[in-house]
Amino acid sequence: MARLLENKVALVTGAGRGIGKAVATRLAEEGARVACCGRTLAHVEAVAQAIGGRAYAVDVAVGAQVTATVEAVVRDFGRIDILVNNAGVTQDNLLLRMSEAEWDTVLGTNLKGAFLFTKAVTRGMVRQRSGRIINITSIIGLTGNAGQSNYAASKAGLIGFTKSVAKELASRGITANAVAPGFIGTDMTAALGAEMAETLKQRIALGRLGTGTDIANAVVFLGSDWASYVTGQVLTVDGGLAM
Protein backbone atom coordinates (compact mmCIF):
# COMPACT_ATOMS: atom_id res chain seq x y z
CA MET A 1 0.00 0.00 0.00
CA ALA A 2 1.39 3.39 -1.03
CA ARG A 3 2.26 5.81 1.73
CA LEU A 4 -0.16 8.72 2.03
CA LEU A 5 2.39 11.54 1.73
CA GLU A 6 4.94 10.10 -0.69
CA ASN A 7 7.17 12.83 -2.17
CA LYS A 8 5.47 15.62 -0.22
CA VAL A 9 7.50 18.23 1.66
CA ALA A 10 6.29 19.18 5.12
CA LEU A 11 7.43 21.97 7.44
CA VAL A 12 6.66 21.46 11.13
CA THR A 13 7.22 24.15 13.75
CA GLY A 14 7.93 23.22 17.34
CA ALA A 15 9.20 19.89 16.04
CA GLY A 16 11.81 19.31 18.73
CA ARG A 17 9.59 17.55 21.25
CA GLY A 18 6.07 16.60 22.28
CA ILE A 19 3.31 16.83 19.69
CA GLY A 20 5.60 18.43 17.11
CA LYS A 21 8.08 15.55 17.33
CA ALA A 22 5.25 13.03 16.96
CA VAL A 23 3.85 14.91 13.97
CA ALA A 24 7.21 15.13 12.23
CA THR A 25 7.79 11.42 12.82
CA ARG A 26 4.40 10.32 11.45
CA LEU A 27 4.69 12.57 8.40
CA ALA A 28 8.05 10.99 7.61
CA GLU A 29 6.61 7.50 8.13
CA GLU A 30 3.99 8.33 5.51
CA GLY A 31 6.66 9.33 2.99
CA ALA A 32 7.01 13.07 3.50
CA ARG A 33 10.35 14.83 3.58
CA VAL A 34 10.24 16.92 6.73
CA ALA A 35 11.76 20.27 7.68
CA CYS A 36 11.93 20.29 11.48
CA CYS A 37 11.81 23.82 12.87
CA GLY A 38 12.22 24.96 16.45
CA ARG A 39 13.89 27.42 18.76
CA THR A 40 16.39 24.94 20.19
CA LEU A 41 18.55 23.58 17.37
CA ALA A 42 19.81 20.58 19.33
CA HIS A 43 16.24 19.31 19.84
CA VAL A 44 15.16 19.65 16.22
CA GLU A 45 18.47 18.23 14.98
CA ALA A 46 17.88 15.08 17.00
CA VAL A 47 14.40 14.64 15.53
CA ALA A 48 15.53 15.45 12.00
CA GLN A 49 18.37 12.94 12.22
CA ALA A 50 16.02 10.23 13.46
CA ILE A 51 13.55 10.69 10.59
CA GLY A 52 15.89 11.66 7.76
CA GLY A 53 14.78 15.28 7.66
CA ARG A 54 16.51 18.64 8.06
CA ALA A 55 16.67 20.94 11.08
CA TYR A 56 16.22 24.71 11.21
CA ALA A 57 16.55 26.98 14.25
CA VAL A 58 13.93 29.73 14.28
CA ASP A 59 11.99 31.93 16.66
CA VAL A 60 8.52 31.74 15.12
CA ALA A 61 7.58 35.16 16.50
CA VAL A 62 10.34 36.98 14.57
CA GLY A 63 9.32 37.76 11.01
CA ALA A 64 12.80 38.00 9.52
CA GLN A 65 13.75 34.61 10.94
CA VAL A 66 10.57 33.00 9.64
CA THR A 67 11.07 34.41 6.14
CA ALA A 68 14.69 33.23 6.08
CA THR A 69 13.70 29.77 7.30
CA VAL A 70 11.03 29.29 4.66
CA GLU A 71 13.44 30.45 1.96
CA ALA A 72 16.03 27.95 3.23
CA VAL A 73 13.51 25.09 3.25
CA VAL A 74 12.47 25.86 -0.32
CA ARG A 75 16.13 25.95 -1.40
CA ASP A 76 16.82 22.64 0.31
CA PHE A 77 13.66 20.76 -0.67
CA GLY A 78 12.39 22.60 -3.74
CA ARG A 79 8.88 23.29 -2.41
CA ILE A 80 6.59 23.13 0.64
CA ASP A 81 3.37 21.13 0.38
CA ILE A 82 2.32 20.91 4.04
CA LEU A 83 2.74 23.48 6.81
CA VAL A 84 2.05 22.42 10.39
CA ASN A 85 1.95 25.39 12.77
CA ASN A 86 2.54 23.56 16.04
CA ALA A 87 4.92 25.78 18.01
CA GLY A 88 3.29 26.84 21.25
CA VAL A 89 4.06 27.98 24.78
CA THR A 90 2.17 28.59 28.02
CA GLN A 91 2.74 31.24 30.67
CA ASP A 92 -0.24 30.71 32.92
CA ASN A 93 -1.47 33.24 35.43
CA LEU A 94 -4.70 34.69 36.75
CA LEU A 95 -5.87 37.65 34.72
CA LEU A 96 -5.29 40.18 37.52
CA ARG A 97 -1.73 38.92 37.97
CA MET A 98 -0.83 38.38 34.33
CA SER A 99 1.94 40.61 33.05
CA GLU A 100 2.01 42.24 29.66
CA ALA A 101 5.10 40.16 28.88
CA GLU A 102 3.26 36.92 29.68
CA TRP A 103 0.46 37.95 27.34
CA ASP A 104 2.79 39.04 24.54
CA THR A 105 5.02 35.96 24.71
CA VAL A 106 2.13 33.52 24.40
CA LEU A 107 0.28 35.43 21.69
CA GLY A 108 3.54 36.01 19.84
CA THR A 109 4.50 32.36 19.64
CA ASN A 110 1.09 30.70 19.39
CA LEU A 111 -0.75 33.11 17.11
CA LYS A 112 1.68 35.52 15.47
CA GLY A 113 4.02 32.62 14.68
CA ALA A 114 1.26 30.86 12.75
CA PHE A 115 0.48 34.07 10.87
CA LEU A 116 4.12 34.61 9.92
CA PHE A 117 4.74 31.06 8.71
CA THR A 118 1.44 30.85 6.85
CA LYS A 119 2.12 34.12 5.07
CA ALA A 120 5.64 33.01 4.20
CA VAL A 121 4.62 29.70 2.62
CA THR A 122 1.49 30.93 0.87
CA ARG A 123 3.16 32.49 -2.19
CA GLY A 124 4.77 29.20 -3.14
CA MET A 125 1.57 27.24 -2.51
CA VAL A 126 -0.39 29.68 -4.67
CA ARG A 127 2.09 29.12 -7.52
CA GLN A 128 1.73 25.36 -7.07
CA ARG A 129 -2.04 25.73 -6.79
CA SER A 130 -1.90 23.22 -3.96
CA GLY A 131 -1.05 23.12 -0.28
CA ARG A 132 -2.14 22.01 3.16
CA ILE A 133 -2.02 24.35 6.16
CA ILE A 134 -2.67 22.66 9.50
CA ASN A 135 -2.77 24.66 12.72
CA ILE A 136 -2.51 22.99 16.13
CA THR A 137 -4.98 24.78 18.37
CA SER A 138 -6.46 23.37 21.61
CA ILE A 139 -9.78 22.57 23.22
CA ILE A 140 -8.91 25.48 25.52
CA GLY A 141 -9.49 27.70 22.51
CA LEU A 142 -13.03 26.32 22.40
CA THR A 143 -13.86 26.19 26.10
CA GLY A 144 -11.55 28.71 27.81
CA ASN A 145 -9.77 27.93 31.07
CA ALA A 146 -9.20 29.88 34.27
CA GLY A 147 -5.61 31.02 34.57
CA GLN A 148 -4.99 30.68 30.83
CA SER A 149 -6.60 33.75 29.29
CA ASN A 150 -3.51 34.38 27.15
CA TYR A 151 -3.29 30.77 25.97
CA ALA A 152 -7.05 30.53 25.34
CA ALA A 153 -7.02 33.78 23.39
CA SER A 154 -4.13 32.59 21.24
CA LYS A 155 -5.77 29.25 20.49
CA ALA A 156 -9.22 30.75 19.84
CA GLY A 157 -7.54 33.29 17.59
CA LEU A 158 -5.89 30.46 15.72
CA ILE A 159 -9.30 28.96 14.96
CA GLY A 160 -10.57 32.23 13.50
CA PHE A 161 -7.32 32.62 11.59
CA THR A 162 -7.68 29.11 10.15
CA LYS A 163 -11.20 29.74 8.89
CA SER A 164 -10.24 33.07 7.31
CA VAL A 165 -7.21 31.58 5.56
CA ALA A 166 -9.36 28.69 4.33
CA LYS A 167 -11.76 31.15 2.69
CA GLU A 168 -8.97 33.24 1.17
CA LEU A 169 -6.99 30.38 -0.33
CA ALA A 170 -9.59 27.77 -1.30
CA SER A 171 -9.76 29.00 -4.90
CA ARG A 172 -6.02 28.31 -5.23
CA GLY A 173 -6.30 24.66 -4.23
CA ILE A 174 -5.03 25.27 -0.69
CA THR A 175 -6.83 23.93 2.37
CA ALA A 176 -6.50 25.22 5.93
CA ASN A 177 -7.67 23.24 8.93
CA ALA A 178 -7.01 23.05 12.66
CA VAL A 179 -6.53 20.20 15.09
CA ALA A 180 -7.67 20.81 18.67
CA PRO A 181 -5.95 18.41 21.09
CA GLY A 182 -7.32 17.70 24.52
CA PHE A 183 -5.02 16.62 27.35
CA ILE A 184 -2.02 14.97 25.71
CA GLY A 185 0.73 13.12 27.54
CA THR A 186 3.68 15.47 26.96
CA ASP A 187 6.37 17.09 29.11
CA MET A 188 3.88 19.88 29.81
CA THR A 189 1.21 17.57 31.25
CA ALA A 190 3.79 15.38 33.01
CA ALA A 191 4.68 18.41 35.11
CA LEU A 192 1.15 18.34 36.56
CA GLY A 193 1.92 15.19 38.55
CA ALA A 194 0.28 11.76 38.80
CA GLU A 195 -2.62 12.87 40.99
CA MET A 196 -3.69 15.61 38.59
CA ALA A 197 -3.30 13.22 35.65
CA GLU A 198 -5.75 10.81 37.29
CA THR A 199 -8.20 13.65 37.89
CA LEU A 200 -7.99 14.64 34.25
CA LYS A 201 -8.58 11.06 33.09
CA GLN A 202 -11.86 11.00 35.01
CA ARG A 203 -13.09 13.89 32.86
CA ILE A 204 -12.20 12.14 29.59
CA ALA A 205 -14.80 9.80 28.11
CA LEU A 206 -12.16 7.37 26.81
CA GLY A 207 -10.48 7.32 30.22
CA ARG A 208 -6.92 8.14 29.15
CA LEU A 209 -4.68 11.01 28.18
CA GLY A 210 -4.03 11.34 24.48
CA THR A 211 -0.68 10.68 22.85
CA GLY A 212 1.32 12.69 20.38
CA THR A 213 0.58 10.00 17.82
CA ASP A 214 -3.17 10.55 18.27
CA ILE A 215 -2.66 14.14 17.14
CA ALA A 216 -0.14 13.22 14.47
CA ASN A 217 -2.58 10.79 12.86
CA ALA A 218 -5.11 13.60 12.51
CA VAL A 219 -2.44 15.80 10.92
CA VAL A 220 -1.53 13.05 8.45
CA PHE A 221 -5.18 12.77 7.44
CA LEU A 222 -5.58 16.53 6.93
CA GLY A 223 -2.31 16.70 5.00
CA SER A 224 -3.24 13.88 2.65
CA ASP A 225 -5.42 13.60 -0.44
CA TRP A 226 -8.01 11.87 1.76
CA ALA A 227 -8.87 15.33 3.11
CA SER A 228 -8.90 17.13 -0.24
CA TYR A 229 -12.51 18.27 0.31
CA VAL A 230 -12.00 19.36 3.93
CA THR A 231 -11.17 22.97 4.70
CA GLY A 232 -11.92 25.54 7.39
CA GLN A 233 -12.58 22.81 9.95
CA VAL A 234 -11.52 22.19 13.54
CA LEU A 235 -10.91 18.51 14.25
CA THR A 236 -11.15 17.96 18.00
CA VAL A 237 -8.96 15.09 19.19
CA ASP A 238 -9.65 14.93 22.91
CA GLY A 239 -11.03 11.50 23.84
CA GLY A 240 -14.46 13.04 24.36
CA LEU A 241 -13.37 15.62 26.94
CA ALA A 242 -15.13 18.67 25.51
CA MET A 243 -18.35 17.05 24.35
mmCIF file of C-alpha atoms in Angstrom:
data_model
loop_
_atom_site.group_PDB
_atom_site.id
_atom_site.type_symbol
_atom_site.label_atom_id
_atom_site.label_comp_id
_atom_site.label_asym_id
_atom_site.label_seq_id
_atom_site.Cartn_x
_atom_site.Cartn_y
_atom_site.Cartn_z
ATOM 1 C CA MET A 1 0.000 0.000 0.000
ATOM 2 C CA ALA A 2 1.386 3.391 -1.027
ATOM 3 C CA ARG A 3 2.262 5.808 1.733
ATOM 4 C CA LEU A 4 -0.156 8.717 2.031
ATOM 5 C CA LEU A 5 2.392 11.536 1.725
ATOM 6 C CA GLU A 6 4.937 10.099 -0.685
ATOM 7 C CA ASN A 7 7.171 12.834 -2.173
ATOM 8 C CA LYS A 8 5.469 15.620 -0.220
ATOM 9 C CA VAL A 9 7.501 18.234 1.658
ATOM 10 C CA ALA A 10 6.290 19.182 5.123
ATOM 11 C CA LEU A 11 7.432 21.971 7.436
ATOM 12 C CA VAL A 12 6.657 21.463 11.129
ATOM 13 C CA THR A 13 7.216 24.154 13.748
ATOM 14 C CA GLY A 14 7.931 23.225 17.342
ATOM 15 C CA ALA A 15 9.199 19.893 16.039
ATOM 16 C CA GLY A 16 11.815 19.308 18.730
ATOM 17 C CA ARG A 17 9.593 17.552 21.249
ATOM 18 C CA GLY A 18 6.066 16.599 22.280
ATOM 19 C CA ILE A 19 3.314 16.831 19.688
ATOM 20 C CA GLY A 20 5.605 18.427 17.114
ATOM 21 C CA LYS A 21 8.079 15.554 17.329
ATOM 22 C CA ALA A 22 5.250 13.029 16.956
ATOM 23 C CA VAL A 23 3.851 14.909 13.969
ATOM 24 C CA ALA A 24 7.211 15.126 12.225
ATOM 25 C CA THR A 25 7.787 11.419 12.819
ATOM 26 C CA ARG A 26 4.399 10.321 11.453
ATOM 27 C CA LEU A 27 4.691 12.574 8.402
ATOM 28 C CA ALA A 28 8.052 10.987 7.610
ATOM 29 C CA GLU A 29 6.611 7.504 8.129
ATOM 30 C CA GLU A 30 3.989 8.326 5.509
ATOM 31 C CA GLY A 31 6.655 9.331 2.992
ATOM 32 C CA ALA A 32 7.010 13.074 3.498
ATOM 33 C CA ARG A 33 10.349 14.834 3.576
ATOM 34 C CA VAL A 34 10.237 16.925 6.727
ATOM 35 C CA ALA A 35 11.758 20.273 7.682
ATOM 36 C CA CYS A 36 11.931 20.287 11.484
ATOM 37 C CA CYS A 37 11.815 23.822 12.875
ATOM 38 C CA GLY A 38 12.218 24.958 16.451
ATOM 39 C CA ARG A 39 13.885 27.422 18.762
ATOM 40 C CA THR A 40 16.390 24.937 20.194
ATOM 41 C CA LEU A 41 18.547 23.584 17.373
ATOM 42 C CA ALA A 42 19.805 20.582 19.330
ATOM 43 C CA HIS A 43 16.237 19.312 19.840
ATOM 44 C CA VAL A 44 15.162 19.651 16.215
ATOM 45 C CA GLU A 45 18.468 18.232 14.980
ATOM 46 C CA ALA A 46 17.880 15.078 17.001
ATOM 47 C CA VAL A 47 14.398 14.644 15.526
ATOM 48 C CA ALA A 48 15.533 15.446 11.999
ATOM 49 C CA GLN A 49 18.374 12.942 12.219
ATOM 50 C CA ALA A 50 16.020 10.228 13.457
ATOM 51 C CA ILE A 51 13.551 10.693 10.585
ATOM 52 C CA GLY A 52 15.894 11.665 7.758
ATOM 53 C CA GLY A 53 14.782 15.284 7.659
ATOM 54 C CA ARG A 54 16.512 18.641 8.063
ATOM 55 C CA ALA A 55 16.670 20.937 11.083
ATOM 56 C CA TYR A 56 16.220 24.709 11.208
ATOM 57 C CA ALA A 57 16.551 26.980 14.246
ATOM 58 C CA VAL A 58 13.929 29.730 14.285
ATOM 59 C CA ASP A 59 11.985 31.933 16.665
ATOM 60 C CA VAL A 60 8.522 31.745 15.116
ATOM 61 C CA ALA A 61 7.575 35.162 16.504
ATOM 62 C CA VAL A 62 10.336 36.981 14.570
ATOM 63 C CA GLY A 63 9.320 37.762 11.011
ATOM 64 C CA ALA A 64 12.802 38.004 9.521
ATOM 65 C CA GLN A 65 13.749 34.606 10.943
ATOM 66 C CA VAL A 66 10.566 33.001 9.642
ATOM 67 C CA THR A 67 11.070 34.405 6.135
ATOM 68 C CA ALA A 68 14.688 33.232 6.076
ATOM 69 C CA THR A 69 13.705 29.772 7.298
ATOM 70 C CA VAL A 70 11.028 29.288 4.656
ATOM 71 C CA GLU A 71 13.444 30.450 1.957
ATOM 72 C CA ALA A 72 16.029 27.954 3.227
ATOM 73 C CA VAL A 73 13.512 25.094 3.251
ATOM 74 C CA VAL A 74 12.474 25.862 -0.324
ATOM 75 C CA ARG A 75 16.126 25.953 -1.400
ATOM 76 C CA ASP A 76 16.821 22.637 0.308
ATOM 77 C CA PHE A 77 13.655 20.758 -0.668
ATOM 78 C CA GLY A 78 12.387 22.601 -3.743
ATOM 79 C CA ARG A 79 8.877 23.287 -2.406
ATOM 80 C CA ILE A 80 6.589 23.130 0.637
ATOM 81 C CA ASP A 81 3.374 21.126 0.382
ATOM 82 C CA ILE A 82 2.324 20.907 4.037
ATOM 83 C CA LEU A 83 2.735 23.479 6.808
ATOM 84 C CA VAL A 84 2.054 22.422 10.394
ATOM 85 C CA ASN A 85 1.946 25.392 12.771
ATOM 86 C CA ASN A 86 2.536 23.560 16.035
ATOM 87 C CA ALA A 87 4.917 25.782 18.012
ATOM 88 C CA GLY A 88 3.288 26.839 21.252
ATOM 89 C CA VAL A 89 4.057 27.981 24.781
ATOM 90 C CA THR A 90 2.168 28.592 28.016
ATOM 91 C CA GLN A 91 2.739 31.238 30.671
ATOM 92 C CA ASP A 92 -0.240 30.710 32.925
ATOM 93 C CA ASN A 93 -1.466 33.240 35.435
ATOM 94 C CA LEU A 94 -4.701 34.685 36.749
ATOM 95 C CA LEU A 95 -5.865 37.652 34.716
ATOM 96 C CA LEU A 96 -5.289 40.178 37.519
ATOM 97 C CA ARG A 97 -1.728 38.922 37.966
ATOM 98 C CA MET A 98 -0.832 38.379 34.332
ATOM 99 C CA SER A 99 1.938 40.608 33.053
ATOM 100 C CA GLU A 100 2.009 42.240 29.658
ATOM 101 C CA ALA A 101 5.102 40.164 28.879
ATOM 102 C CA GLU A 102 3.258 36.919 29.675
ATOM 103 C CA TRP A 103 0.458 37.954 27.341
ATOM 104 C CA ASP A 104 2.787 39.042 24.538
ATOM 105 C CA THR A 105 5.017 35.965 24.707
ATOM 106 C CA VAL A 106 2.127 33.519 24.402
ATOM 107 C CA LEU A 107 0.284 35.434 21.688
ATOM 108 C CA GLY A 108 3.542 36.008 19.842
ATOM 109 C CA THR A 109 4.495 32.359 19.644
ATOM 110 C CA ASN A 110 1.094 30.703 19.386
ATOM 111 C CA LEU A 111 -0.749 33.112 17.106
ATOM 112 C CA LYS A 112 1.685 35.518 15.474
ATOM 113 C CA GLY A 113 4.017 32.622 14.683
ATOM 114 C CA ALA A 114 1.259 30.857 12.753
ATOM 115 C CA PHE A 115 0.477 34.070 10.871
ATOM 116 C CA LEU A 116 4.116 34.610 9.921
ATOM 117 C CA PHE A 117 4.743 31.063 8.710
ATOM 118 C CA THR A 118 1.437 30.854 6.849
ATOM 119 C CA LYS A 119 2.115 34.122 5.074
ATOM 120 C CA ALA A 120 5.643 33.014 4.201
ATOM 121 C CA VAL A 121 4.617 29.700 2.615
ATOM 122 C CA THR A 122 1.486 30.934 0.869
ATOM 123 C CA ARG A 123 3.158 32.489 -2.187
ATOM 124 C CA GLY A 124 4.770 29.196 -3.140
ATOM 125 C CA MET A 125 1.574 27.236 -2.506
ATOM 126 C CA VAL A 126 -0.386 29.679 -4.674
ATOM 127 C CA ARG A 127 2.087 29.118 -7.524
ATOM 128 C CA GLN A 128 1.728 25.363 -7.068
ATOM 129 C CA ARG A 129 -2.043 25.725 -6.788
ATOM 130 C CA SER A 130 -1.897 23.221 -3.961
ATOM 131 C CA GLY A 131 -1.049 23.117 -0.278
ATOM 132 C CA ARG A 132 -2.139 22.006 3.156
ATOM 133 C CA ILE A 133 -2.022 24.353 6.161
ATOM 134 C CA ILE A 134 -2.665 22.658 9.499
ATOM 135 C CA ASN A 135 -2.767 24.655 12.724
ATOM 136 C CA ILE A 136 -2.506 22.988 16.130
ATOM 137 C CA THR A 137 -4.980 24.779 18.366
ATOM 138 C CA SER A 138 -6.460 23.372 21.611
ATOM 139 C CA ILE A 139 -9.782 22.569 23.220
ATOM 140 C CA ILE A 140 -8.907 25.478 25.525
ATOM 141 C CA GLY A 141 -9.490 27.698 22.508
ATOM 142 C CA LEU A 142 -13.030 26.324 22.402
ATOM 143 C CA THR A 143 -13.858 26.188 26.103
ATOM 144 C CA GLY A 144 -11.551 28.707 27.806
ATOM 145 C CA ASN A 145 -9.769 27.930 31.066
ATOM 146 C CA ALA A 146 -9.195 29.879 34.267
ATOM 147 C CA GLY A 147 -5.615 31.024 34.569
ATOM 148 C CA GLN A 148 -4.992 30.684 30.834
ATOM 149 C CA SER A 149 -6.595 33.750 29.293
ATOM 150 C CA ASN A 150 -3.514 34.385 27.154
ATOM 151 C CA TYR A 151 -3.290 30.769 25.972
ATOM 152 C CA ALA A 152 -7.051 30.527 25.344
ATOM 153 C CA ALA A 153 -7.023 33.781 23.388
ATOM 154 C CA SER A 154 -4.128 32.591 21.243
ATOM 155 C CA LYS A 155 -5.769 29.252 20.492
ATOM 156 C CA ALA A 156 -9.216 30.747 19.844
ATOM 157 C CA GLY A 157 -7.545 33.287 17.587
ATOM 158 C CA LEU A 158 -5.892 30.457 15.718
ATOM 159 C CA ILE A 159 -9.299 28.958 14.963
ATOM 160 C CA GLY A 160 -10.573 32.229 13.497
ATOM 161 C CA PHE A 161 -7.319 32.622 11.587
ATOM 162 C CA THR A 162 -7.681 29.109 10.152
ATOM 163 C CA LYS A 163 -11.199 29.745 8.890
ATOM 164 C CA SER A 164 -10.238 33.074 7.314
ATOM 165 C CA VAL A 165 -7.215 31.584 5.565
ATOM 166 C CA ALA A 166 -9.358 28.693 4.329
ATOM 167 C CA LYS A 167 -11.762 31.147 2.695
ATOM 168 C CA GLU A 168 -8.975 33.243 1.167
ATOM 169 C CA LEU A 169 -6.987 30.375 -0.329
ATOM 170 C CA ALA A 170 -9.589 27.769 -1.305
ATOM 171 C CA SER A 171 -9.761 29.005 -4.904
ATOM 172 C CA ARG A 172 -6.021 28.312 -5.229
ATOM 173 C CA GLY A 173 -6.301 24.661 -4.232
ATOM 174 C CA ILE A 174 -5.033 25.266 -0.694
ATOM 175 C CA THR A 175 -6.828 23.932 2.367
ATOM 176 C CA ALA A 176 -6.501 25.220 5.927
ATOM 177 C CA ASN A 177 -7.672 23.240 8.932
ATOM 178 C CA ALA A 178 -7.005 23.049 12.662
ATOM 179 C CA VAL A 179 -6.527 20.196 15.087
ATOM 180 C CA ALA A 180 -7.669 20.814 18.673
ATOM 181 C CA PRO A 181 -5.952 18.415 21.089
ATOM 182 C CA GLY A 182 -7.317 17.698 24.522
ATOM 183 C CA PHE A 183 -5.017 16.620 27.349
ATOM 184 C CA ILE A 184 -2.024 14.968 25.710
ATOM 185 C CA GLY A 185 0.735 13.118 27.540
ATOM 186 C CA THR A 186 3.676 15.474 26.959
ATOM 187 C CA ASP A 187 6.367 17.088 29.113
ATOM 188 C CA MET A 188 3.879 19.882 29.812
ATOM 189 C CA THR A 189 1.211 17.566 31.250
ATOM 190 C CA ALA A 190 3.790 15.381 33.012
ATOM 191 C CA ALA A 191 4.676 18.411 35.113
ATOM 192 C CA LEU A 192 1.153 18.342 36.558
ATOM 193 C CA GLY A 193 1.917 15.192 38.552
ATOM 194 C CA ALA A 194 0.281 11.760 38.795
ATOM 195 C CA GLU A 195 -2.622 12.868 40.986
ATOM 196 C CA MET A 196 -3.688 15.609 38.591
ATOM 197 C CA ALA A 197 -3.299 13.222 35.647
ATOM 198 C CA GLU A 198 -5.748 10.813 37.291
ATOM 199 C CA THR A 199 -8.200 13.654 37.892
ATOM 200 C CA LEU A 200 -7.991 14.635 34.249
ATOM 201 C CA LYS A 201 -8.583 11.058 33.093
ATOM 202 C CA GLN A 202 -11.859 11.001 35.006
ATOM 203 C CA ARG A 203 -13.091 13.891 32.857
ATOM 204 C CA ILE A 204 -12.201 12.143 29.591
ATOM 205 C CA ALA A 205 -14.803 9.800 28.105
ATOM 206 C CA LEU A 206 -12.161 7.370 26.813
ATOM 207 C CA GLY A 207 -10.476 7.324 30.215
ATOM 208 C CA ARG A 208 -6.923 8.141 29.153
ATOM 209 C CA LEU A 209 -4.680 11.009 28.176
ATOM 210 C CA GLY A 210 -4.026 11.344 24.477
ATOM 211 C CA THR A 211 -0.678 10.682 22.852
ATOM 212 C CA GLY A 212 1.318 12.686 20.384
ATOM 213 C CA THR A 213 0.577 10.001 17.821
ATOM 214 C CA ASP A 214 -3.174 10.555 18.273
ATOM 215 C CA ILE A 215 -2.656 14.142 17.142
ATOM 216 C CA ALA A 216 -0.136 13.216 14.470
ATOM 217 C CA ASN A 217 -2.582 10.794 12.859
ATOM 218 C CA ALA A 218 -5.113 13.603 12.514
ATOM 219 C CA VAL A 219 -2.441 15.801 10.923
ATOM 220 C CA VAL A 220 -1.532 13.045 8.453
ATOM 221 C CA PHE A 221 -5.184 12.774 7.436
ATOM 222 C CA LEU A 222 -5.582 16.529 6.931
ATOM 223 C CA GLY A 223 -2.307 16.698 4.999
ATOM 224 C CA SER A 224 -3.242 13.876 2.651
ATOM 225 C CA ASP A 225 -5.425 13.599 -0.437
ATOM 226 C CA TRP A 226 -8.011 11.872 1.759
ATOM 227 C CA ALA A 227 -8.873 15.333 3.106
ATOM 228 C CA SER A 228 -8.901 17.134 -0.243
ATOM 229 C CA TYR A 229 -12.510 18.274 0.315
ATOM 230 C CA VAL A 230 -11.998 19.356 3.928
ATOM 231 C CA THR A 231 -11.168 22.972 4.696
ATOM 232 C CA GLY A 232 -11.917 25.543 7.386
ATOM 233 C CA GLN A 233 -12.582 22.814 9.946
ATOM 234 C CA VAL A 234 -11.520 22.190 13.540
ATOM 235 C CA LEU A 235 -10.908 18.506 14.251
ATOM 236 C CA THR A 236 -11.150 17.963 18.004
ATOM 237 C CA VAL A 237 -8.961 15.086 19.193
ATOM 238 C CA ASP A 238 -9.653 14.930 22.912
ATOM 239 C CA GLY A 239 -11.028 11.501 23.840
ATOM 240 C CA GLY A 240 -14.462 13.042 24.363
ATOM 241 C CA LEU A 241 -13.374 15.615 26.938
ATOM 242 C CA ALA A 242 -15.126 18.666 25.513
ATOM 243 C CA MET A 243 -18.352 17.054 24.346
#
